[in-house]
Amino acid sequence: MFNLLKFKDVTRSTAQGSVANPAIPEDATLDQLGSEMLQLMAQGNSSYHRMGQLYNHIVEKRMAEKAGYKDARDYFSQKLADLSQATLTTYGAVARAFSEPVARRFGVTCLSLLLSYKEATDVAVNAEDPGQTPIEVPDEKGQVSTQPFGACSVEQMRRALQRKRKPASTKPLPQEAQVLAEQYGEAVARRFPTGTGTLVKVTVRNQKGKAVLDFKGIPLEQVSRLAEALTGELPPVNELPQSPLNAKPS
């Protein structure tokens, strides 16, 4: 079976030494890239960054459409049914923002949370060495201390992000409203996948206890996609990423 791991023109550093991290050949086919992603799925956490690279390449080159699929999501739902679109989007975002050695050092989940924290706070992040990024972490009693990202656990990053997104309104959003807002946000993200050249953002804010969605960056000629996303079938809750939306106070 064709395997892109045979190409050795980029080198990465790991705890075991130098390992080849191949560039994706321009003439690689959709079936070849999909086969490698299936192999990577079986290898676990160390392969998530590479899967993100392959996902971004397939989306950016519109390989699924050229192969006769409706879009990349249609292809992945058929060929990698065990991997949700939300997870692929997360891998792609981390692979685009950080190098493979950085992903190995800090983990894809933590880096994904860091990207969400960056959007929520506008904190500066050094992509080559994000470990010193200051994170305001609340403890179990709500006491906040600032510590470097490199010292934060996944749970601490989630608490830090939740604190930044906590609405100022004294009346919190109902859980069902938060879930529905996240479903709409993911539905829109699927219609405007990362790498298509269109940066669409969906945010939810608390307006006196009611969830309000804001849409940003939708090209006029693609408004029909937004309508399709909002009127079509919503993604299941268990497919949603940890923090797909930026909850903002009114």
Coordinates of N, CA and C in Angstrom, one line a residue:
M1 N 0.8 -1.2 0.0 CA 0.0 0.0 0.0 C 0.9 1.3 0.0
F2 N 0.5 2.2 -0.8 CA 1.2 3.5 -0.9 C 1.2 4.1 0.5
N3 N 2.4 4.6 0.9 CA 2.5 5.2 2.2 C 3.4 6.4 2.1
L4 N 2.9 7.6 2.5 CA 3.6 8.8 2.3 C 4.8 8.9 3.3
L5 N 4.8 8.0 4.2 CA 5.9 8.0 5.2 C 7.2 7.5 4.5
K6 N 7.2 7.1 3.3 CA 8.4 6.7 2.5 C 9.2 7.9 2.1
F7 N 8.5 9.0 2.0 CA 9.2 10.2 1.5 C 10.0 10.9 2.7
K8 N 11.2 11.2 2.5 CA 12.1 11.7 3.6 C 12.8 13.0 3.2
D9 N 12.0 14.0 3.1 CA 12.7 15.3 2.8 C 12.5 16.3 3.8
V10 N 11.8 16.0 4.9 CA 11.7 16.9 6.1 C 12.0 16.1 7.3
T11 N 12.8 16.6 8.3 CA 13.1 15.9 9.5 C 12.6 16.6 10.7
R12 N 12.0 15.8 11.6 CA 11.5 16.3 12.9 C 12.3 15.7 14.0
S13 N 12.2 16.3 15.2 CA 12.9 15.8 16.3 C 12.0 15.2 17.3
T14 N 12.3 14.1 17.9 CA 11.5 13.4 18.9 C 12.4 13.0 20.0
A15 N 11.7 12.4 21.0 CA 12.5 11.9 22.2 C 13.4 10.7 21.7
Q16 N 13.0 10.1 20.6 CA 13.8 8.9 20.2 C 14.9 9.3 19.1
G17 N 14.9 10.6 18.7 CA 15.8 11.0 17.7 C 15.1 11.7 16.6
S18 N 15.8 11.7 15.4 CA 15.2 12.3 14.2 C 14.3 11.3 13.4
V19 N 13.1 11.7 13.1 CA 12.2 10.9 12.3 C 11.7 11.7 11.1
A20 N 11.6 11.0 10.0 CA 11.2 11.7 8.8 C 9.7 12.2 8.9
N21 N 9.5 13.4 8.5 CA 8.2 14.0 8.5 C 8.0 14.4 7.0
P22 N 7.5 13.6 6.2 CA 7.5 13.8 4.7 C 6.6 14.9 4.3
A23 N 7.0 15.7 3.3 CA 6.1 16.6 2.6 C 5.1 15.8 1.8
I24 N 4.0 16.4 1.5 CA 2.9 15.7 0.8 C 3.2 15.9 -0.7
P25 N 3.4 14.9 -1.5 CA 3.7 15.1 -2.9 C 2.5 15.7 -3.6
E26 N 2.8 16.6 -4.5 CA 1.7 17.2 -5.3 C 0.9 16.3 -6.1
D27 N 1.5 15.1 -6.5 CA 0.8 14.2 -7.3 C 0.1 13.1 -6.5
A28 N 0.1 13.2 -5.2 CA -0.6 12.2 -4.3 C -2.0 12.2 -4.6
T29 N -2.7 11.1 -4.6 CA -4.1 11.0 -4.9 C -4.9 11.0 -3.6
L30 N -6.2 11.2 -3.8 CA -7.1 11.3 -2.6 C -7.1 9.9 -1.9
D31 N -7.1 8.8 -2.6 CA -7.1 7.5 -2.0 C -5.8 7.2 -1.2
Q32 N -4.7 7.7 -1.8 CA -3.4 7.6 -1.1 C -3.4 8.3 0.2
L33 N -3.9 9.6 0.2 CA -3.9 10.4 1.5 C -4.9 9.8 2.5
G34 N -6.0 9.3 2.0 CA -7.0 8.7 2.9 C -6.5 7.5 3.5
S35 N -5.7 6.7 2.8 CA -5.1 5.4 3.3 C -4.1 5.7 4.4
E36 N -3.3 6.8 4.2 CA -2.4 7.1 5.2 C -3.1 7.6 6.5
M37 N -4.2 8.3 6.3 CA -4.9 8.8 7.5 C -5.5 7.7 8.3
L38 N -5.9 6.6 7.6 CA -6.4 5.4 8.3 C -5.3 4.8 9.1
Q39 N -4.1 4.7 8.5 CA -3.0 4.1 9.3 C -2.6 5.0 10.5
L40 N -2.7 6.3 10.3 CA -2.3 7.2 11.4 C -3.3 7.1 12.5
M41 N -4.6 6.9 12.2 CA -5.7 6.8 13.2 C -5.3 5.6 14.2
A42 N -4.7 4.6 13.7 CA -4.3 3.5 14.6 C -3.1 3.7 15.4
Q43 N -2.4 4.8 15.1 CA -1.1 5.0 15.8 C -1.3 5.9 17.1
G44 N -2.4 6.6 17.2 CA -2.7 7.3 18.4 C -2.2 8.8 18.3
N45 N -2.0 9.4 19.5 CA -1.8 10.8 19.7 C -0.6 11.3 18.9
S46 N 0.4 10.6 18.7 CA 1.6 11.1 18.0 C 1.3 11.4 16.6
S47 N 0.2 10.9 16.0 CA 0.0 11.1 14.6 C -1.1 12.2 14.3
Y48 N -1.6 12.8 15.3 CA -2.7 13.7 15.1 C -2.3 14.9 14.3
H49 N -1.1 15.4 14.5 CA -0.6 16.6 13.8 C -0.5 16.2 12.3
R50 N 0.1 15.1 12.0 CA 0.2 14.6 10.6 C -1.2 14.5 9.9
M51 N -2.2 14.0 10.7 CA -3.5 13.9 10.2 C -4.1 15.2 9.8
G52 N -3.8 16.2 10.7 CA -4.2 17.6 10.4 C -3.6 18.1 9.1
Q53 N -2.3 17.8 8.9 CA -1.7 18.2 7.7 C -2.4 17.6 6.4
L54 N -2.6 16.3 6.5 CA -3.3 15.7 5.4 C -4.7 16.2 5.2
Y55 N -5.4 16.5 6.3 CA -6.8 17.0 6.2 C -6.7 18.4 5.5
N56 N -5.8 19.3 5.9 CA -5.7 20.6 5.3 C -5.4 20.5 3.9
H57 N -4.5 19.6 3.5 CA -4.1 19.4 2.1 C -5.3 19.0 1.2
I58 N -6.0 18.1 1.7 CA -7.2 17.6 1.0 C -8.2 18.7 0.8
V59 N -8.5 19.5 1.8 CA -9.4 20.6 1.8 C -8.9 21.7 0.9
E60 N -7.7 22.1 1.1 CA -7.2 23.3 0.3 C -7.1 23.0 -1.2
K61 N -6.7 21.7 -1.5 CA -6.6 21.3 -2.9 C -7.9 20.9 -3.5
R62 N -9.0 20.9 -2.7 CA -10.3 20.5 -3.2 C -10.3 19.1 -3.9
M63 N -9.5 18.2 -3.2 CA -9.3 16.9 -3.8 C -10.6 16.0 -3.8
A64 N -11.4 16.2 -2.8 CA -12.6 15.4 -2.7 C -13.6 15.8 -3.8
E65 N -13.7 17.1 -4.1 CA -14.6 17.5 -5.1 C -14.1 17.0 -6.5
K66 N -12.8 17.1 -6.7 CA -12.2 16.7 -8.0 C -12.4 15.2 -8.2
A67 N -12.5 14.4 -7.1 CA -12.7 13.0 -7.2 C -14.1 12.5 -7.3
G68 N -15.0 13.5 -7.3 CA -16.4 13.2 -7.5 C -17.3 13.2 -6.3
Y69 N -16.7 13.6 -5.1 CA -17.5 13.7 -3.9 C -18.1 15.1 -3.8
K70 N -19.1 15.2 -3.0 CA -19.8 16.5 -2.9 C -18.8 17.6 -2.3
D71 N -18.1 17.2 -1.3 CA -17.1 18.0 -0.6 C -16.2 17.1 0.2
A72 N -15.3 17.8 1.0 CA -14.4 17.0 1.8 C -15.1 16.3 2.9
R73 N -16.1 16.9 3.5 CA -16.9 16.3 4.5 C -17.6 15.0 4.0
D74 N -18.1 15.1 2.8 CA -18.7 13.9 2.2 C -17.7 12.7 2.1
Y75 N -16.5 13.0 1.7 CA -15.5 12.0 1.6 C -15.1 11.4 2.9
F76 N -14.8 12.3 3.9 CA -14.4 11.8 5.2 C -15.5 11.0 5.9
S77 N -16.8 11.4 5.7 CA -17.9 10.7 6.4 C -18.0 9.3 5.8
Q78 N -17.5 9.1 4.6 CA -17.6 7.7 4.0 C -16.3 6.9 4.3
K79 N -15.2 7.5 4.2 CA -13.9 6.8 4.3 C -13.3 6.8 5.7
L80 N -13.6 7.8 6.5 CA -13.1 7.8 7.9 C -14.3 8.1 8.9
A81 N -15.3 7.2 8.8 CA -16.6 7.4 9.5 C -16.4 7.4 11.0
D82 N -15.3 6.8 11.5 CA -15.1 6.8 13.0 C -14.5 8.1 13.5
L83 N -14.1 9.0 12.6 CA -13.5 10.2 13.0 C -14.4 11.4 12.6
S84 N -14.9 12.1 13.6 CA -15.9 13.2 13.4 C -15.2 14.4 12.6
Q85 N -16.1 15.1 12.0 CA -15.6 16.3 11.3 C -15.1 17.3 12.2
A86 N -15.6 17.4 13.4 CA -15.1 18.3 14.4 C -13.7 18.0 14.8
T87 N -13.4 16.7 15.0 CA -12.1 16.3 15.3 C -11.1 16.6 14.2
L88 N -11.5 16.3 13.0 CA -10.6 16.7 11.9 C -10.3 18.1 11.8
T89 N -11.4 19.0 12.0 CA -11.2 20.4 12.0 C -10.2 20.8 13.1
T90 N -10.3 20.2 14.2 CA -9.4 20.5 15.3 C -7.9 20.2 15.0
Y91 N -7.7 19.0 14.4 CA -6.4 18.6 14.0 C -5.8 19.5 12.9
G92 N -6.7 19.9 12.0 CA -6.3 20.8 10.9 C -5.9 22.2 11.5
A93 N -6.6 22.7 12.4 CA -6.3 24.0 13.0 C -5.0 24.0 13.8
V94 N -4.7 22.9 14.5 CA -3.5 22.8 15.2 C -2.3 22.6 14.3
A95 N -2.5 21.8 13.3 CA -1.4 21.6 12.3 C -1.1 22.8 11.5
R96 N -2.0 23.7 11.3 CA -1.8 25.0 10.6 C -1.1 26.0 11.5
A97 N -1.4 26.0 12.8 CA -0.8 27.0 13.7 C 0.5 26.6 14.3
F98 N 0.8 25.3 14.4 CA 2.0 24.8 15.2 C 2.7 23.7 14.4
S99 N 4.0 23.6 14.6 CA 4.8 22.6 14.0 C 4.6 21.3 14.7
E100 N 5.1 20.2 14.0 CA 4.9 18.9 14.6 C 5.6 18.7 15.9
P101 N 6.9 19.2 16.0 CA 7.6 19.0 17.3 C 6.8 19.7 18.5
V102 N 6.2 20.9 18.2 CA 5.4 21.6 19.2 C 4.2 20.8 19.6
A103 N 3.5 20.2 18.6 CA 2.4 19.3 18.8 C 2.7 18.1 19.7
R104 N 3.9 17.5 19.4 CA 4.3 16.4 20.2 C 4.6 16.8 21.7
R105 N 5.2 18.0 21.8 CA 5.6 18.4 23.1 C 4.4 18.8 24.0
F106 N 3.4 19.5 23.5 CA 2.3 20.0 24.3 C 1.0 19.2 24.1
G107 N 0.9 18.5 23.0 CA -0.3 17.7 22.8 C -1.4 18.5 22.0
V108 N -2.1 17.8 21.1 CA -3.0 18.5 20.2 C -4.2 19.1 21.0
T109 N -4.7 18.4 22.0 CA -5.8 18.9 22.8 C -5.5 20.2 23.5
C110 N -4.3 20.2 24.2 CA -3.9 21.5 24.9 C -3.7 22.6 23.9
L111 N -3.1 22.3 22.8 CA -2.9 23.4 21.8 C -4.2 23.9 21.2
S112 N -5.1 23.0 21.0 CA -6.4 23.4 20.5 C -7.1 24.3 21.5
L113 N -7.0 24.0 22.8 CA -7.6 24.9 23.8 C -6.8 26.2 23.8
L114 N -5.5 26.2 23.6 CA -4.7 27.4 23.6 C -5.2 28.3 22.4
L115 N -5.5 27.8 21.3 CA -6.0 28.6 20.2 C -7.4 29.2 20.5
S116 N -8.2 28.5 21.2 CA -9.5 29.0 21.6 C -9.3 30.1 22.7
Y117 N -8.3 29.9 23.6 CA -8.0 30.9 24.6 C -7.5 32.2 24.0
K118 N -6.7 32.0 23.0 CA -6.1 33.1 22.3 C -7.2 34.0 21.6
E119 N -8.2 33.3 21.0 CA -9.3 34.0 20.4 C -10.1 34.7 21.4
A120 N -10.3 34.1 22.6 CA -11.1 34.7 23.6 C -10.5 35.9 24.3
T121 N -9.1 35.9 24.3 CA -8.4 36.9 25.1 C -7.5 37.8 24.3
D122 N -7.2 37.4 23.1 CA -6.2 38.2 22.3 C -4.8 38.1 22.8
V123 N -4.5 37.1 23.6 CA -3.2 37.0 24.2 C -2.2 36.6 23.0
A124 N -1.0 37.1 23.1 CA 0.0 36.8 22.1 C 0.6 35.4 22.3
V125 N 0.7 34.6 21.3 CA 1.2 33.3 21.3 C 2.3 33.1 20.4
N126 N 3.5 32.7 20.9 CA 4.6 32.4 20.0 C 4.4 30.9 19.5
A127 N 4.2 30.8 18.2 CA 3.9 29.5 17.6 C 5.0 28.5 17.8
E128 N 6.2 29.0 17.7 CA 7.4 28.1 17.8 C 7.7 27.7 19.3
D129 N 7.3 28.5 20.2 CA 7.5 28.2 21.6 C 6.3 28.7 22.5
P130 N 5.2 28.1 22.4 CA 4.0 28.6 23.1 C 4.0 28.4 24.6
G131 N 5.0 27.7 25.1 CA 5.0 27.3 26.5 C 5.0 28.4 27.5
Q132 N 5.5 29.6 27.1 CA 5.6 30.7 28.1 C 4.3 31.6 28.0
T133 N 3.3 31.3 27.2 CA 2.1 32.1 27.1 C 1.4 32.1 28.4
P134 N 1.2 33.3 29.0 CA 0.5 33.5 30.3 C -0.9 33.1 30.2
I135 N -1.3 32.2 31.1 CA -2.7 31.7 31.2 C -3.2 32.0 32.6
E136 N -4.4 32.6 32.7 CA -5.0 32.9 34.0 C -5.9 31.7 34.3
V137 N -5.4 30.9 35.3 CA -6.1 29.7 35.7 C -6.8 29.8 37.0
P138 N -8.1 29.5 37.1 CA -8.8 29.5 38.4 C -8.7 28.2 39.0
D139 N -8.6 28.1 40.3 CA -8.5 26.8 41.0 C -10.0 26.4 41.4
E140 N -10.1 25.3 42.2 CA -11.4 24.8 42.5 C -12.3 25.8 43.3
K141 N -11.6 26.8 44.0 CA -12.3 27.8 44.8 C -12.5 29.1 44.0
G142 N -12.1 29.1 42.7 CA -12.2 30.3 41.9 C -11.1 31.3 42.0
Q143 N -10.1 31.0 42.8 CA -8.9 31.9 43.0 C -8.1 31.8 41.7
V144 N -7.7 32.9 41.1 CA -7.0 32.9 39.8 C -5.5 33.2 40.0
S145 N -4.7 32.4 39.4 CA -3.3 32.6 39.3 C -2.8 32.5 37.9
T146 N -1.7 33.2 37.5 CA -1.2 33.2 36.2 C 0.0 32.2 36.1
Q147 N -0.1 31.3 35.2 CA 1.0 30.4 35.0 C 1.3 30.2 33.5
P148 N 2.4 29.7 33.2 CA 2.7 29.5 31.7 C 1.9 28.4 31.2
F149 N 1.6 28.5 29.9 CA 0.9 27.4 29.2 C 1.5 26.1 29.3
G150 N 2.9 26.0 29.3 CA 3.6 24.8 29.4 C 3.4 24.0 30.7
A151 N 2.9 24.8 31.7 CA 2.7 24.1 33.0 C 1.2 23.8 33.2
C152 N 0.4 24.0 32.3 CA -1.0 23.8 32.4 C -1.5 22.4 31.9
S153 N -2.4 21.8 32.7 CA -2.9 20.6 32.2 C -4.1 20.9 31.3
V154 N -4.7 19.9 30.7 CA -5.9 20.0 29.8 C -7.0 20.6 30.7
E155 N -7.2 20.0 31.9 CA -8.3 20.5 32.7 C -8.1 22.0 33.1
Q156 N -6.9 22.4 33.4 CA -6.6 23.8 33.8 C -6.9 24.7 32.6
M157 N -6.5 24.3 31.4 CA -6.8 25.1 30.2 C -8.3 25.2 30.0
R158 N -9.0 24.1 30.2 CA -10.5 24.2 30.1 C -11.1 25.2 31.1
R159 N -10.6 25.1 32.3 CA -11.1 26.0 33.4 C -10.8 27.5 33.0
A160 N -9.6 27.7 32.5 CA -9.2 29.1 32.1 C -10.0 29.6 31.0
L161 N -10.3 28.7 30.1 CA -11.1 29.1 28.9 C -12.6 29.4 29.3
Q162 N -13.1 28.5 30.2 CA -14.4 28.7 30.7 C -14.6 30.0 31.5
R163 N -13.6 30.3 32.2 CA -13.6 31.6 33.0 C -13.7 32.8 32.0
K164 N -12.9 32.8 31.0 CA -12.9 33.9 30.0 C -14.2 34.0 29.3
R165 N -14.9 32.9 29.1 CA -16.1 32.9 28.4 C -17.4 33.0 29.3
K166 N -17.1 33.1 30.6 CA -18.3 33.2 31.5 C -19.0 34.5 31.3
P167 N -20.3 34.5 31.0 CA -21.0 35.7 30.7 C -21.1 36.6 32.0
A168 N -21.1 37.9 31.7 CA -21.2 38.9 32.8 C -22.6 38.9 33.4
S169 N -23.6 38.5 32.6 CA -25.0 38.5 33.0 C -25.1 37.6 34.3
T170 N -26.0 38.1 35.2 CA -26.2 37.3 36.4 C -27.0 36.1 36.1
K171 N -27.7 36.1 35.0 CA -28.5 34.9 34.6 C -27.8 34.1 33.6
P172 N -27.3 32.9 33.9 CA -26.5 32.1 33.0 C -27.3 31.6 31.9
L173 N -26.7 31.2 30.8 CA -27.4 30.6 29.7 C -27.8 29.2 30.0
P174 N -29.0 28.8 29.7 CA -29.4 27.4 29.9 C -28.5 26.4 29.1
Q175 N -28.3 25.3 29.7 CA -27.4 24.3 29.0 C -27.9 24.0 27.7
E176 N -29.3 23.8 27.5 CA -29.8 23.4 26.2 C -29.5 24.5 25.2
A177 N -29.5 25.8 25.6 CA -29.2 26.9 24.7 C -27.8 26.9 24.3
Q178 N -26.9 26.6 25.2 CA -25.5 26.5 24.9 C -25.2 25.3 23.9
V179 N -25.8 24.2 24.1 CA -25.7 23.1 23.2 C -26.2 23.4 21.8
L180 N -27.4 24.0 21.7 CA -27.9 24.4 20.4 C -27.0 25.4 19.7
A181 N -26.5 26.4 20.5 CA -25.6 27.3 19.8 C -24.4 26.7 19.3
E182 N -23.8 25.7 20.0 CA -22.6 25.0 19.6 C -23.0 24.2 18.3
Q183 N -24.2 23.6 18.3 CA -24.6 22.8 17.1 C -24.7 23.7 15.9
Y184 N -25.3 24.9 16.0 CA -25.3 25.8 14.9 C -23.9 26.2 14.5
G185 N -23.1 26.5 15.4 CA -21.7 26.9 15.1 C -21.0 25.9 14.3
E186 N -21.1 24.6 14.8 CA -20.4 23.5 14.0 C -21.0 23.3 12.7
A187 N -22.4 23.5 12.5 CA -23.0 23.3 11.2 C -22.5 24.4 10.2
V188 N -22.3 25.6 10.7 CA -21.7 26.6 9.9 C -20.2 26.3 9.5
A189 N -19.5 25.9 10.5 CA -18.1 25.5 10.3 C -17.9 24.5 9.2
R190 N -18.9 23.5 9.2 CA -18.8 22.5 8.2 C -19.1 23.0 6.7
R191 N -19.9 24.1 6.7 CA -20.1 24.7 5.4 C -19.0 25.6 4.9
F192 N -18.2 26.1 5.9 CA -17.1 26.9 5.5 C -15.8 26.4 6.2
P193 N -15.3 25.2 5.7 CA -14.2 24.6 6.4 C -12.9 25.4 6.3
T194 N -12.1 25.2 7.3 CA -10.8 25.9 7.3 C -10.0 25.5 6.0
G195 N -9.4 26.5 5.4 CA -8.5 26.2 4.2 C -9.2 26.5 2.9
T196 N -10.5 26.9 2.9 CA -11.1 27.3 1.7 C -10.9 28.7 1.3
G197 N -10.2 29.5 2.1 CA -9.9 30.9 1.8 C -10.9 31.8 2.4
T198 N -11.9 31.3 3.1 CA -13.0 32.1 3.7 C -12.9 31.9 5.3
L199 N -12.7 33.0 6.0 CA -12.6 32.9 7.4 C -13.9 33.3 8.1
V200 N -14.7 32.4 8.4 CA -16.0 32.6 9.0 C -16.0 32.3 10.5
K201 N -16.5 33.3 11.3 CA -16.5 33.1 12.7 C -17.9 33.1 13.2
V202 N -18.3 32.2 14.2 CA -19.6 32.2 14.8 C -19.3 32.4 16.3
T203 N -19.9 33.3 16.9 CA -19.8 33.5 18.4 C -21.1 33.6 19.0
V204 N -21.2 33.1 20.3 CA -22.4 33.2 21.0 C -22.2 34.1 22.2
R205 N -23.1 35.0 22.5 CA -23.0 35.8 23.7 C -24.3 35.8 24.5
N206 N -24.1 36.1 25.8 CA -25.2 36.1 26.7 C -25.8 37.5 26.8
Q207 N -27.1 37.6 26.3 CA -27.8 38.9 26.4 C -28.9 38.8 27.3
K208 N -28.6 39.1 28.6 CA -29.6 39.0 29.7 C -30.2 37.6 29.8
G209 N -29.3 36.6 29.7 CA -29.8 35.3 29.9 C -30.3 34.6 28.7
K210 N -30.2 35.3 27.5 CA -30.6 34.6 26.3 C -29.4 34.5 25.3
A211 N -29.3 33.4 24.7 CA -28.1 33.2 23.8 C -28.4 33.9 22.5
V212 N -27.4 34.7 22.0 CA -27.4 35.4 20.8 C -26.2 35.0 19.9
L213 N -26.5 34.6 18.7 CA -25.4 34.2 17.8 C -25.0 35.4 16.9
D214 N -23.7 35.5 16.7 CA -23.2 36.5 15.8 C -22.4 35.8 14.7
F215 N -22.6 36.2 13.4 CA -21.8 35.6 12.3 C -21.0 36.7 11.7
K216 N -19.7 36.3 11.4 CA -18.8 37.3 10.9 C -17.9 36.6 9.7
G217 N -17.7 37.4 8.7 CA -16.8 37.0 7.6 C -17.4 36.2 6.5
I218 N -18.8 36.2 6.4 CA -19.4 35.4 5.3 C -19.5 36.3 4.1
P219 N -18.9 35.8 3.0 CA -18.9 36.5 1.7 C -20.4 36.6 1.2
L220 N -20.7 37.7 0.6 CA -22.1 37.9 0.1 C -22.6 36.8 -0.8
E221 N -21.6 36.4 -1.7 CA -22.0 35.4 -2.7 C -22.2 34.0 -2.1
Q222 N -21.8 33.8 -0.8 CA -21.9 32.5 -0.1 C -22.9 32.5 1.0
V223 N -23.8 33.5 1.0 CA -24.8 33.6 2.1 C -25.8 32.4 2.0
S224 N -25.9 31.8 0.8 CA -26.8 30.7 0.7 C -26.3 29.5 1.5
R225 N -24.9 29.4 1.7 CA -24.3 28.3 2.5 C -24.7 28.5 3.9
L226 N -24.8 29.7 4.4 CA -25.2 30.0 5.8 C -26.6 29.5 6.0
A227 N -27.5 29.9 5.0 CA -28.9 29.5 5.1 C -29.0 27.9 5.1
E228 N -28.2 27.3 4.3 CA -28.3 25.8 4.3 C -27.8 25.2 5.7
A229 N -26.8 25.8 6.2 CA -26.3 25.4 7.5 C -27.3 25.5 8.6
L230 N -28.0 26.6 8.6 CA -28.9 26.9 9.7 C -30.3 26.2 9.6
T231 N -30.6 25.7 8.4 CA -31.9 25.1 8.1 C -31.7 23.6 7.9
G232 N -30.5 23.1 7.8 CA -30.2 21.7 7.6 C -30.2 20.9 8.9
E233 N -29.8 19.6 8.8 CA -29.7 18.8 10.0 C -28.5 19.2 10.8
L234 N -28.7 19.4 12.1 CA -27.6 19.8 13.0 C -26.8 18.6 13.4
P235 N -25.5 18.8 13.7 CA -24.6 17.7 14.1 C -24.9 17.2 15.5
P236 N -24.7 15.9 15.7 CA -25.0 15.4 17.1 C -24.0 16.0 18.1
V237 N -24.5 16.1 19.3 CA -23.7 16.8 20.4 C -22.4 16.1 20.6
N238 N -22.4 14.7 20.5 CA -21.2 14.0 20.8 C -20.1 14.2 19.7
E239 N -20.4 14.9 18.6 CA -19.4 15.1 17.6 C -18.8 16.5 17.8
L240 N -19.3 17.3 18.7 CA -18.9 18.7 18.8 C -17.5 18.7 19.5
P241 N -16.6 19.7 19.1 CA -15.4 19.8 19.8 C -15.6 20.4 21.2
Q242 N -14.5 20.5 22.0 CA -14.7 21.0 23.4 C -15.2 22.4 23.4
S243 N -14.7 23.3 22.6 CA -15.0 24.7 22.7 C -15.1 25.3 21.3
P244 N -16.2 25.1 20.5 CA -16.2 25.6 19.2 C -16.6 27.0 19.1
L245 N -17.2 27.6 20.1 CA -17.6 29.0 20.0 C -17.0 29.9 21.1
N246 N -16.9 31.1 20.8 CA -16.5 32.1 21.8 C -17.7 32.7 22.5
A247 N -18.0 32.3 23.7 CA -19.1 32.9 24.4 C -18.7 34.2 25.0
K248 N -19.4 35.3 24.6 CA -19.1 36.6 25.1 C -20.2 37.3 25.8
P249 N -19.9 38.0 26.8 CA -21.0 38.8 27.5 C -21.5 39.9 26.7
S250 N -22.7 40.3 27.0 CA -23.3 41.5 26.2 C -22.8 42.8 26.8

